[in-house]
Structure formats: C-alpha cells, structure tokens
PDB file of N, CA and C in Angstrom:
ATOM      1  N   UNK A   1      16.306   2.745   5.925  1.00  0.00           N
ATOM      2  CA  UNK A   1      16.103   2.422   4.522  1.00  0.00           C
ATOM      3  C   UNK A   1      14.725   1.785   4.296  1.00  0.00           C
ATOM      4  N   UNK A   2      13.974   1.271   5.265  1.00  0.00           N
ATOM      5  CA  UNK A   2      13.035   0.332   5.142  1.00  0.00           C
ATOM      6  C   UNK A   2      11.678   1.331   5.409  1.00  0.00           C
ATOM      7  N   UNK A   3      11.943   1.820   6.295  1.00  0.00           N
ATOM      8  CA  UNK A   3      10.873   3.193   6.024  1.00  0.00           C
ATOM      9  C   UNK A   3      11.295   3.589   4.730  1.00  0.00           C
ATOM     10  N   UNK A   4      11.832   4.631   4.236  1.00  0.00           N
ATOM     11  CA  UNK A   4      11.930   4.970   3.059  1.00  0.00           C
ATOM     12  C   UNK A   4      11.352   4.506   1.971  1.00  0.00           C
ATOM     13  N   UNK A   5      11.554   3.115   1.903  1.00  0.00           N
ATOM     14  CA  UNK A   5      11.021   2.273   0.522  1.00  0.00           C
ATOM     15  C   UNK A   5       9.400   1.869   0.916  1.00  0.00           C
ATOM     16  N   UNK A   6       8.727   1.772   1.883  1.00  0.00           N
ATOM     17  CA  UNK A   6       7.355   1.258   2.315  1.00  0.00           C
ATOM     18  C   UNK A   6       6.839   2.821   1.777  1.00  0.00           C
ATOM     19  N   UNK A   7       7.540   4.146   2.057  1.00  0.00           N
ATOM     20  CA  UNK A   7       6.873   5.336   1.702  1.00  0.00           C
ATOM     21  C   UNK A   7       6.900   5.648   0.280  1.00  0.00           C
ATOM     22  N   UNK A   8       8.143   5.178  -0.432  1.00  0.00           N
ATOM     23  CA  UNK A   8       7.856   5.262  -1.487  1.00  0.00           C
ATOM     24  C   UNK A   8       7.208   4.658  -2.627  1.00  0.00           C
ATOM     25  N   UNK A   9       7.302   3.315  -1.917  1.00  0.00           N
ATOM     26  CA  UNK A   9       6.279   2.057  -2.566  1.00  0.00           C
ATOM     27  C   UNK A   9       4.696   2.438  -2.724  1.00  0.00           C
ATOM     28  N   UNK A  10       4.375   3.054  -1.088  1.00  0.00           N
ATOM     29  CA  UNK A  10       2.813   3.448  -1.037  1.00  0.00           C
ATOM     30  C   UNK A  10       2.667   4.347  -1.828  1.00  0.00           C
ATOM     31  N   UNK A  11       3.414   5.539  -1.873  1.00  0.00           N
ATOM     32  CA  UNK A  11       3.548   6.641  -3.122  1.00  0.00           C
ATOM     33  C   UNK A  11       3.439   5.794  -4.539  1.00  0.00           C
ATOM     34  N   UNK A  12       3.882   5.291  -5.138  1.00  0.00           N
ATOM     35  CA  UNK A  12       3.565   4.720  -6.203  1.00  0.00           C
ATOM     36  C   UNK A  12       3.052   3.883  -6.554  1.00  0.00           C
ATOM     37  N   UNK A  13       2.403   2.960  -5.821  1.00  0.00           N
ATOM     38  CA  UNK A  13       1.498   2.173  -6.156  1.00  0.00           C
ATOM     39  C   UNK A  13      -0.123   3.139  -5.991  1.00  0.00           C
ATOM     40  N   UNK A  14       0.059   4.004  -5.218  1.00  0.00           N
ATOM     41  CA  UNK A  14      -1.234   5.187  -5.064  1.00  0.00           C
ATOM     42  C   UNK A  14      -1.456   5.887  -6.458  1.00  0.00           C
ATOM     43  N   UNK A  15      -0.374   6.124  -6.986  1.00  0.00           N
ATOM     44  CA  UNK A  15      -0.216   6.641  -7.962  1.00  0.00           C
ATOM     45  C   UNK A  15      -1.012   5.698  -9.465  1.00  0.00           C
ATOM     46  N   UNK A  16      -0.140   4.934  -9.082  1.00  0.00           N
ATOM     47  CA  UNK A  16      -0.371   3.762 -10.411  1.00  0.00           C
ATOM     48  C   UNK A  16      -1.838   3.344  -9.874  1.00  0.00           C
ATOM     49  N   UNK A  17      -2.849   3.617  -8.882  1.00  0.00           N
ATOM     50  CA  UNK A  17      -4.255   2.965  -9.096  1.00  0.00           C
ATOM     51  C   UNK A  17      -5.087   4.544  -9.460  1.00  0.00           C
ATOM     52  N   UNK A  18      -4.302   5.456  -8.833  1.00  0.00           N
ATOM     53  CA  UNK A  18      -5.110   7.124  -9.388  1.00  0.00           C
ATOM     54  C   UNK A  18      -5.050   7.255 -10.770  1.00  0.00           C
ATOM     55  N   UNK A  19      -3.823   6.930 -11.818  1.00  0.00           N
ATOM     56  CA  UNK A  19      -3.602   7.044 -12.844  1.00  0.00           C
ATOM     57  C   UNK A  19      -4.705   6.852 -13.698  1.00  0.00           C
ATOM     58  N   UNK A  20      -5.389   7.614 -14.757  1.00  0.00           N
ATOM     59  CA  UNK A  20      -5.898   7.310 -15.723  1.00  0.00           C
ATOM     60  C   UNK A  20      -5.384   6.831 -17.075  1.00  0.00           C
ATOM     61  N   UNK A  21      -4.563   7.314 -17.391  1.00  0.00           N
ATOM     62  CA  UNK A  21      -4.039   6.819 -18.846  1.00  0.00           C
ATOM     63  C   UNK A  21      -3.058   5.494 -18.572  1.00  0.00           C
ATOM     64  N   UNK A  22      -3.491   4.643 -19.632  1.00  0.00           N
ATOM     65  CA  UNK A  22      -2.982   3.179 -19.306  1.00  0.00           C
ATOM     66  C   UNK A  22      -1.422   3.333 -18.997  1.00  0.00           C
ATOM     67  N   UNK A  23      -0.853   4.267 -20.329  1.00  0.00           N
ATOM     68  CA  UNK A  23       0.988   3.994 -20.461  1.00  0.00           C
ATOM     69  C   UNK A  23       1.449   4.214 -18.858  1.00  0.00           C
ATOM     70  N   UNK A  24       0.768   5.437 -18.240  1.00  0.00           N
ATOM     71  CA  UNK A  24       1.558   6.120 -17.401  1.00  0.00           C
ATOM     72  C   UNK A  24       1.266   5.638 -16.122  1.00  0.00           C
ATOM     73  N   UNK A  25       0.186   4.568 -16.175  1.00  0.00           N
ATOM     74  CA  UNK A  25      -0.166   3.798 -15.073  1.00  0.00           C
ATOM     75  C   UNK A  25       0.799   2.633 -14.783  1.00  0.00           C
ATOM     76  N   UNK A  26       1.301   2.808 -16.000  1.00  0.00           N
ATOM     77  CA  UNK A  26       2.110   0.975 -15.896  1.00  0.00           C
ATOM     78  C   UNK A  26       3.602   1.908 -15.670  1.00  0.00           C
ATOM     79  N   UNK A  27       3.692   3.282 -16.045  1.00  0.00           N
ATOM     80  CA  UNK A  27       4.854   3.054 -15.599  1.00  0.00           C
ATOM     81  C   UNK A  27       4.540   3.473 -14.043  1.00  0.00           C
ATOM     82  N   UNK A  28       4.195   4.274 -13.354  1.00  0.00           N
ATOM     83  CA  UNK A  28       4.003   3.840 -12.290  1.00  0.00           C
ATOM     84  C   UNK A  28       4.253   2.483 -11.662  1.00  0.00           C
ATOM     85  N   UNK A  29       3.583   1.429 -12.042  1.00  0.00           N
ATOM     86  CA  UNK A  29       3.856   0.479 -11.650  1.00  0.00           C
ATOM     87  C   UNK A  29       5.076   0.089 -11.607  1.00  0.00           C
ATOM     88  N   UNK A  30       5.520   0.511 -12.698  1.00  0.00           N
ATOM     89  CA  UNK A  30       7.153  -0.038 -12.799  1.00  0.00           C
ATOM     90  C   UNK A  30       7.843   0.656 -11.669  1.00  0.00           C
ATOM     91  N   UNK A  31       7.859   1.723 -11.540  1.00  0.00           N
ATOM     92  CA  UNK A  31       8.118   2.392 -10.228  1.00  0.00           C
ATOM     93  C   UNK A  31       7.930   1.733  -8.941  1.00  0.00           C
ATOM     94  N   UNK A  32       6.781   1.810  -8.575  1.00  0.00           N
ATOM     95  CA  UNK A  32       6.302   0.614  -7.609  1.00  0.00           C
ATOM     96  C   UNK A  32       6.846  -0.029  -7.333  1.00  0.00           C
ATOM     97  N   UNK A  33       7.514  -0.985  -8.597  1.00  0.00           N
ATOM     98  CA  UNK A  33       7.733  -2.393  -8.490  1.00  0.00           C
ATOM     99  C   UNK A  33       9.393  -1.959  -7.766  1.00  0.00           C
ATOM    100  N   UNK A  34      10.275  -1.152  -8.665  1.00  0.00           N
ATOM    101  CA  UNK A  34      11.293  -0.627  -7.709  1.00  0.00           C
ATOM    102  C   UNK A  34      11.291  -0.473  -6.268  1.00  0.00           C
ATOM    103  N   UNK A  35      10.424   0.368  -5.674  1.00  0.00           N
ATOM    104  CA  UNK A  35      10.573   0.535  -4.381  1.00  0.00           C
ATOM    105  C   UNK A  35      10.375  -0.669  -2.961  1.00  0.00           C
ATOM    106  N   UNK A  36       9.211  -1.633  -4.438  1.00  0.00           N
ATOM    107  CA  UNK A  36       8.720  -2.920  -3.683  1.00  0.00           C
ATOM    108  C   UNK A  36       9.788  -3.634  -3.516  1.00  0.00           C
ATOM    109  N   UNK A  37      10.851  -4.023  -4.680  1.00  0.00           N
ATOM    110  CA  UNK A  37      11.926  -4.606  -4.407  1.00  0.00           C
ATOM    111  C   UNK A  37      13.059  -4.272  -3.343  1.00  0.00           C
ATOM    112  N   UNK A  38      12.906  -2.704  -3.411  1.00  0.00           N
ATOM    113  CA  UNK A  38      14.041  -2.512  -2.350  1.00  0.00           C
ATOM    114  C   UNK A  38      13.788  -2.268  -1.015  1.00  0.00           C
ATOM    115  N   UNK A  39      11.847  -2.152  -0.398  1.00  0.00           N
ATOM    116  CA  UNK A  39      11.941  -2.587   0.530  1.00  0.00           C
ATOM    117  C   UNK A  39      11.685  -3.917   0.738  1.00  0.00           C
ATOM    118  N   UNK A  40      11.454  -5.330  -0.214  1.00  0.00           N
ATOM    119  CA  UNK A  40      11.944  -6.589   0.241  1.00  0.00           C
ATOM    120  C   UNK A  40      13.696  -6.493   0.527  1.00  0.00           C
ATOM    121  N   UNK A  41      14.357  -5.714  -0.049  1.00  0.00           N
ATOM    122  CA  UNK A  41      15.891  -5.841   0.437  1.00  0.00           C
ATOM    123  C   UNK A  41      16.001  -5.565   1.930  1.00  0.00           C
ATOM    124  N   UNK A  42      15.565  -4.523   2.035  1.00  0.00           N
ATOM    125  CA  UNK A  42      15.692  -3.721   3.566  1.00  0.00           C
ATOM    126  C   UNK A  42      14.718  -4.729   4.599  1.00  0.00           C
ATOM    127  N   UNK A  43      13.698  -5.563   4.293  1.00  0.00           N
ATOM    128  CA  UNK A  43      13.104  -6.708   5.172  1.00  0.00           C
ATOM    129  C   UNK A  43      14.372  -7.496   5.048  1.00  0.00           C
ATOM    130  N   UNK A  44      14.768  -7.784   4.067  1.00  0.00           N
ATOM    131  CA  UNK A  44      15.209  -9.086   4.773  1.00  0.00           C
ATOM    132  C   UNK A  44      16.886  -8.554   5.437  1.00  0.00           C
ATOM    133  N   UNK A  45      17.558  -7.477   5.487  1.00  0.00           N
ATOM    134  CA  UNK A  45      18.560  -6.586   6.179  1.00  0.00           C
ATOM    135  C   UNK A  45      17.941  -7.132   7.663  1.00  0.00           C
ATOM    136  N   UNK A  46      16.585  -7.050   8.001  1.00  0.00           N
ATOM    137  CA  UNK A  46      16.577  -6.745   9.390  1.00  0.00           C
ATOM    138  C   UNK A  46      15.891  -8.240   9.916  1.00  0.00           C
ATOM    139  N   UNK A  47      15.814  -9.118   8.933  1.00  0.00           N
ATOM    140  CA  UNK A  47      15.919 -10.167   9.361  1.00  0.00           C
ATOM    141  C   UNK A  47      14.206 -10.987   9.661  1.00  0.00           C
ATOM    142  N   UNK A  48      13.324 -10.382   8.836  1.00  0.00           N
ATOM    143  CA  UNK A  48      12.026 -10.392   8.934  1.00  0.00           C
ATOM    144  C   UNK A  48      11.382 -10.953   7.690  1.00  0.00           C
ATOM    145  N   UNK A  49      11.828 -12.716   7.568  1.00  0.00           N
ATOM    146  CA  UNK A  49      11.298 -13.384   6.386  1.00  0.00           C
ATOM    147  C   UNK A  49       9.651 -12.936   5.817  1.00  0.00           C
ATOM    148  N   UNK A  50       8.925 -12.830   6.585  1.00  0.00           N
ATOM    149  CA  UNK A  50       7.505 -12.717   6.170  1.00  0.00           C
ATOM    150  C   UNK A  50       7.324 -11.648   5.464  1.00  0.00           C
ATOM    151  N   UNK A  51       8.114 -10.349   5.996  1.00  0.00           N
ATOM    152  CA  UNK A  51       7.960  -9.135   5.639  1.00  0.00           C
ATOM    153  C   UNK A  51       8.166  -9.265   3.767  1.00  0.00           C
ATOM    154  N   UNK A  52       9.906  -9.586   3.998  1.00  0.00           N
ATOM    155  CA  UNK A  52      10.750 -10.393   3.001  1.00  0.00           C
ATOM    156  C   UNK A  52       9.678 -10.494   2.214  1.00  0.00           C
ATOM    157  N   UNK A  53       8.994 -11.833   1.900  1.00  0.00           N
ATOM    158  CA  UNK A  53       8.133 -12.705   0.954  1.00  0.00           C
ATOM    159  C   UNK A  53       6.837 -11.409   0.624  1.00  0.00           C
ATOM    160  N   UNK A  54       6.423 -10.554   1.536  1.00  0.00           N
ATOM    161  CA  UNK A  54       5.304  -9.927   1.106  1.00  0.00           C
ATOM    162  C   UNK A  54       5.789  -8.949   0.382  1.00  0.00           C
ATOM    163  N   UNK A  55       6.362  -8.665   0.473  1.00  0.00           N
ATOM    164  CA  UNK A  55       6.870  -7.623  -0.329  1.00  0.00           C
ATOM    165  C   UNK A  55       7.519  -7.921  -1.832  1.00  0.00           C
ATOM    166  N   UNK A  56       8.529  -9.026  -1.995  1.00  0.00           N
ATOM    167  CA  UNK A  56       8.820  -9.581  -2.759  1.00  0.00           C
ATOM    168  C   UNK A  56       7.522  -9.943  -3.514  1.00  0.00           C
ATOM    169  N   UNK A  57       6.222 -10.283  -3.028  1.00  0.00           N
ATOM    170  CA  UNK A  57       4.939 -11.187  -3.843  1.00  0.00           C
ATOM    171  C   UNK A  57       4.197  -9.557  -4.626  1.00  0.00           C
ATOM    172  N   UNK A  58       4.456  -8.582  -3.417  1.00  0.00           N
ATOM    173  CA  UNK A  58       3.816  -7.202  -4.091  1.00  0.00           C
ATOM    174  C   UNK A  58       4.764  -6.758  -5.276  1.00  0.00           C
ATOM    175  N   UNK A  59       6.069  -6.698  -5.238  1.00  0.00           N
ATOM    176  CA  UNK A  59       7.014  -6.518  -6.215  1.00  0.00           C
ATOM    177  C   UNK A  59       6.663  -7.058  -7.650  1.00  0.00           C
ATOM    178  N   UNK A  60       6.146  -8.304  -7.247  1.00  0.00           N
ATOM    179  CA  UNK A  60       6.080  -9.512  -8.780  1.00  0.00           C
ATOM    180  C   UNK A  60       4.863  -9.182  -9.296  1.00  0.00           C
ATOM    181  N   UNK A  61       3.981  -8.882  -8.473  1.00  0.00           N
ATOM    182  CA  UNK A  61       2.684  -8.502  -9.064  1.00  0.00           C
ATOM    183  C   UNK A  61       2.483  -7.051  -9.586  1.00  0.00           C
ATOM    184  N   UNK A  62       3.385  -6.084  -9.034  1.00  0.00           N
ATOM    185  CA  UNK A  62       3.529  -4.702  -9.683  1.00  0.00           C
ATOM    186  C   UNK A  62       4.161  -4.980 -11.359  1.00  0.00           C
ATOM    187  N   UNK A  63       5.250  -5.946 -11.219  1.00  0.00           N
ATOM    188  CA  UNK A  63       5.288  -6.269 -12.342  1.00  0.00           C
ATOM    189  C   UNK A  63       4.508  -6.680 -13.590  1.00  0.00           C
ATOM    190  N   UNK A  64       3.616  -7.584 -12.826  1.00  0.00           N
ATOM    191  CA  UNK A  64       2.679  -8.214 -13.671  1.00  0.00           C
ATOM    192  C   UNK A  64       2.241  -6.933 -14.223  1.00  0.00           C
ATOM    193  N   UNK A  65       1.881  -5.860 -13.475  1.00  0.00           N
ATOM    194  CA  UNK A  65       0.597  -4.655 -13.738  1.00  0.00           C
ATOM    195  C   UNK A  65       1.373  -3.752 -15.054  1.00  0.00           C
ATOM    196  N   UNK A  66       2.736  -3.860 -14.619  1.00  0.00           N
ATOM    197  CA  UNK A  66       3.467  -3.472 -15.664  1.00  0.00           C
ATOM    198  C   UNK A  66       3.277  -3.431 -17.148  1.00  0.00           C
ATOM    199  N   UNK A  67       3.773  -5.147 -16.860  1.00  0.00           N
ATOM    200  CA  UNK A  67       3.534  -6.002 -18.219  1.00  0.00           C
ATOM    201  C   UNK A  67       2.067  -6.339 -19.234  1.00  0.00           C
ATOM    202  N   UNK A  68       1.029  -5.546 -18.193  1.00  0.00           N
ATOM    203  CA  UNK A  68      -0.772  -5.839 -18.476  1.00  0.00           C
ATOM    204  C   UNK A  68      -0.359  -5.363 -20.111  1.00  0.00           C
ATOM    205  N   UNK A  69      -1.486  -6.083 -20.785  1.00  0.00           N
ATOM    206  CA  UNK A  69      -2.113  -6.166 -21.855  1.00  0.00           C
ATOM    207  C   UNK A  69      -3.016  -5.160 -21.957  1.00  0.00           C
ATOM    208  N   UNK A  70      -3.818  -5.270 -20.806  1.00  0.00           N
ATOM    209  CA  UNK A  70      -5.224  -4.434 -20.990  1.00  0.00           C
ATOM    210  C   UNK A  70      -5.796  -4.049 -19.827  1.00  0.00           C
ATOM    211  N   UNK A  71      -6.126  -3.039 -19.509  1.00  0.00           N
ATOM    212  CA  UNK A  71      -6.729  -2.307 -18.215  1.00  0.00           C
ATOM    213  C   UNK A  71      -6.953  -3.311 -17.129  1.00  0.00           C
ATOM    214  N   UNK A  72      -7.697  -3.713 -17.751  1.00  0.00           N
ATOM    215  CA  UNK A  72      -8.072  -5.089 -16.653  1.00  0.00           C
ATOM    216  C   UNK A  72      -7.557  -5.854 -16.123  1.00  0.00           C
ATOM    217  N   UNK A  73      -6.261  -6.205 -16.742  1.00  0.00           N
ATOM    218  CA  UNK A  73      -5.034  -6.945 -16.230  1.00  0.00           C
ATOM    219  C   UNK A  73      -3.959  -5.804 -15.619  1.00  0.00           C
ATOM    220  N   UNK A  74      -4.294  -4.760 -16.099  1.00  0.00           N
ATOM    221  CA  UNK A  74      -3.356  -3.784 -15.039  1.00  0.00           C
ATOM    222  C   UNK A  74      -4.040  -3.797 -13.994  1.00  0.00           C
ATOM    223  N   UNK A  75      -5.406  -3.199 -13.940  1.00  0.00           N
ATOM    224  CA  UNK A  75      -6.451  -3.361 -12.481  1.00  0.00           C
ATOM    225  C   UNK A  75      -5.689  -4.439 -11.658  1.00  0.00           C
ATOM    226  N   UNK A  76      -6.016  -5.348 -12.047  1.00  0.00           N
ATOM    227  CA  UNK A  76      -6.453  -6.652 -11.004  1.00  0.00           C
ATOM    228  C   UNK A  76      -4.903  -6.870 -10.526  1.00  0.00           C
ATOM    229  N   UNK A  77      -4.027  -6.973 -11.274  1.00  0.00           N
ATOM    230  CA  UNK A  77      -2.265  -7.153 -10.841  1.00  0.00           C
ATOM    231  C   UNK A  77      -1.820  -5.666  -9.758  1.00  0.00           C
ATOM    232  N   UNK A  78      -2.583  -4.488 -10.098  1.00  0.00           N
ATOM    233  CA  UNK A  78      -2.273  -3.582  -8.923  1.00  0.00           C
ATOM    234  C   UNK A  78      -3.077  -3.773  -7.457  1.00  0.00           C
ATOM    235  N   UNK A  79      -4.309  -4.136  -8.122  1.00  0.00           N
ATOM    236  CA  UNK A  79      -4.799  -4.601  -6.722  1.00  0.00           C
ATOM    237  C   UNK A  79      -4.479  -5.775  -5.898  1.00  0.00           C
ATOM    238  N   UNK A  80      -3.799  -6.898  -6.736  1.00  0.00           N
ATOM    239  CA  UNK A  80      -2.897  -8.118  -6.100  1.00  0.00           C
ATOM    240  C   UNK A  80      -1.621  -6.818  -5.256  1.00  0.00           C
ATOM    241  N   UNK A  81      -1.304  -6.409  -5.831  1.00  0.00           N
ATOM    242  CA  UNK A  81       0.232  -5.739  -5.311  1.00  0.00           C
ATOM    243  C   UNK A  81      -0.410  -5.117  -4.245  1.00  0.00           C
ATOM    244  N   UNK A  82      -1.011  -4.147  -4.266  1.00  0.00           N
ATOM    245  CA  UNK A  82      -1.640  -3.194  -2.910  1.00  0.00           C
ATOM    246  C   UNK A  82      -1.769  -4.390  -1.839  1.00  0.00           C
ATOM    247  N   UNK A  83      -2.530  -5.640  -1.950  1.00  0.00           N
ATOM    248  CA  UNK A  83      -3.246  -6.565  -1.056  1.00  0.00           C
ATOM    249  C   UNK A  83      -1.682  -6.666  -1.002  1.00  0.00           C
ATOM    250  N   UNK A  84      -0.825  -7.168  -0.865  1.00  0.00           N
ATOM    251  CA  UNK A  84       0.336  -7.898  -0.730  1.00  0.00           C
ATOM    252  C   UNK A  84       0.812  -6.805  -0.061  1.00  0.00           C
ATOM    253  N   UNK A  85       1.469  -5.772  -0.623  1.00  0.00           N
ATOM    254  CA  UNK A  85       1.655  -4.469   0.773  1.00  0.00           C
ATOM    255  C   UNK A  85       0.861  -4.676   1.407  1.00  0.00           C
ATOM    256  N   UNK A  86       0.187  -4.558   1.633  1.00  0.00           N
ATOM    257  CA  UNK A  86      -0.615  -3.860   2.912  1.00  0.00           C
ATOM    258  C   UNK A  86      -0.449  -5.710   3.602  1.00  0.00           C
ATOM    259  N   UNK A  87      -0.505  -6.227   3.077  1.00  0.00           N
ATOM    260  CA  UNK A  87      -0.132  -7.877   4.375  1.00  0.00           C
ATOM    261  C   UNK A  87       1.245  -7.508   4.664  1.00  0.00           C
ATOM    262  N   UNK A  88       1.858  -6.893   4.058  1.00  0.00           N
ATOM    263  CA  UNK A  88       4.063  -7.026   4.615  1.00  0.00           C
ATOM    264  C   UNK A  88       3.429  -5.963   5.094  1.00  0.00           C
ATOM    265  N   UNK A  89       3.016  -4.848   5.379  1.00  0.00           N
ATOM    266  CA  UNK A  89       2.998  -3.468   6.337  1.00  0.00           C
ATOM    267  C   UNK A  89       2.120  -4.515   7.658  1.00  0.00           C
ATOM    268  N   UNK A  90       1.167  -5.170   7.677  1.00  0.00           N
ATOM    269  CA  UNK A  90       0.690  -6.117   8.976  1.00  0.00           C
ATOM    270  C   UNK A  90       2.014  -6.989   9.543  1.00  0.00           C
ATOM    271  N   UNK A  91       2.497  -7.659   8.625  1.00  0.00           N
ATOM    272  CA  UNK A  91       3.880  -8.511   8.696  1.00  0.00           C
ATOM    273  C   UNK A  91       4.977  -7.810   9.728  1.00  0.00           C
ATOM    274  N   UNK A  92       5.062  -6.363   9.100  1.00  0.00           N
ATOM    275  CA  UNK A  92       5.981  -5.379   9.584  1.00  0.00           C
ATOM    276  C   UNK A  92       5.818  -5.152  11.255  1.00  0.00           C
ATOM    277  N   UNK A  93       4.249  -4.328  11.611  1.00  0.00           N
ATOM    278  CA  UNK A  93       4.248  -4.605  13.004  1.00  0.00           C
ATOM    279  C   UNK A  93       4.760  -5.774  13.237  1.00  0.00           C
ATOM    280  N   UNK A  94       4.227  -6.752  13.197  1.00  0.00           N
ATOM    281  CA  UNK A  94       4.407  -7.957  13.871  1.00  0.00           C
ATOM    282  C   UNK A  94       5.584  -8.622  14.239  1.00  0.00           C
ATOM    283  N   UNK A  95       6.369  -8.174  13.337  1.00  0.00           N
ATOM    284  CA  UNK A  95       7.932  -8.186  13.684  1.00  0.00           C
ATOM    285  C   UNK A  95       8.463  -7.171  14.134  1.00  0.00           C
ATOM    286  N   UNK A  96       8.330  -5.967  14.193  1.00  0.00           N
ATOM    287  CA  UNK A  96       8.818  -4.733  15.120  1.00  0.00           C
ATOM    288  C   UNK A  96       8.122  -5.404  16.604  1.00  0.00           C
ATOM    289  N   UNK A  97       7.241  -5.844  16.340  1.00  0.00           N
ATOM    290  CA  UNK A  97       6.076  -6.283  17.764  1.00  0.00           C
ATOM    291  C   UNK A  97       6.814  -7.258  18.462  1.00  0.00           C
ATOM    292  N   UNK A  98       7.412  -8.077  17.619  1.00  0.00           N
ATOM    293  CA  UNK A  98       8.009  -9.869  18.367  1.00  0.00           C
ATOM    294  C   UNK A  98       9.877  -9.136  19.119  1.00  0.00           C
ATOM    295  N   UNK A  99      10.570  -7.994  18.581  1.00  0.00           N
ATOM    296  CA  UNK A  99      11.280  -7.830  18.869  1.00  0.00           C
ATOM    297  C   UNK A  99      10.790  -6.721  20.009  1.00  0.00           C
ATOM    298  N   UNK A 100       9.797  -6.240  20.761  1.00  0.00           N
ATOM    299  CA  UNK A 100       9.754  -5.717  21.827  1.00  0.00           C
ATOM    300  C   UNK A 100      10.739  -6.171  22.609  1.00  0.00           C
TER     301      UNK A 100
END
C-alpha cells in the first residue's frame, strides 16, 4: 500500500507543478494531498514515525496549495509539499535501511 501511495503522490504532485491553469493545478493538488495522506497512513502501518510526520507535513502543505489565493501561494505551498516528499522518500530508505 505504501508503494502505491508514494507513486501516486509523485504522480500528482508532478502534475500539480506541470499544470498551467490555476483551477486545475489546485485540483491536482487536492489529489496530491489524498495520496499524501494515505501514504502517511501506510508509514505509520509499518511503524516509521519520521516517514509518518513527512508525509503528513507534505499532505498539509498540498493543502495549503489547494486553498492558494494566487499563483504564488499555489507555487510556493507545492514546492513546500514536493520538499517534504522528497525528505519522507529519504526518511523511507532510512527506515527500510535501520530494519536490515
């Protein structure tokens, strides 16, 4: 399940920064923000708080990008969310890594 949602998360948050037109960027995001949430579910299933929290912090900020006002506040809240994935995908080794 946790693969699944990191692939579909990256899928839509890729999406939501390719997007040109504002509406369809945010819904993207909203999308995003789905998959972000359900792979914070599937982190914390396997017992990997850090993962957990990064993902959960990318989730809230897809939201934010959602909720933007204005390009610029969609920008900057998708690029908070991407930075936040991509720390829970580092997070991720590191806990697949500690359970060698």
């Amino acid at each position: 399940m946790l693969s699944y949602s990191v692939d579909d998360a990256r899928t839509k948050l890729r999406r939501a920064a390719n997007e040109t037109d504002f509406e369809s960027a945010k819904d993207y995001a909203r999308r995003a923000r789905g998959a972000l949430d359900d792979a914070a579910m599937a982190a914390m299933d396997c017992r990997c708080n850090m993962v957990y929290s990064e993902f959960d912090t990318a989730a809230s900020r897809a939201r934010r990008a959602r909720d933007a006002d204005t390009v610029e506040e969609l920008v900057d809240s998708l690029n908070r969310s991407i930075r936040s994935f991509n720390s829970a995908l580092v997070a991720l080794r590191a806990c697949a890594n500690a359970r060698r």
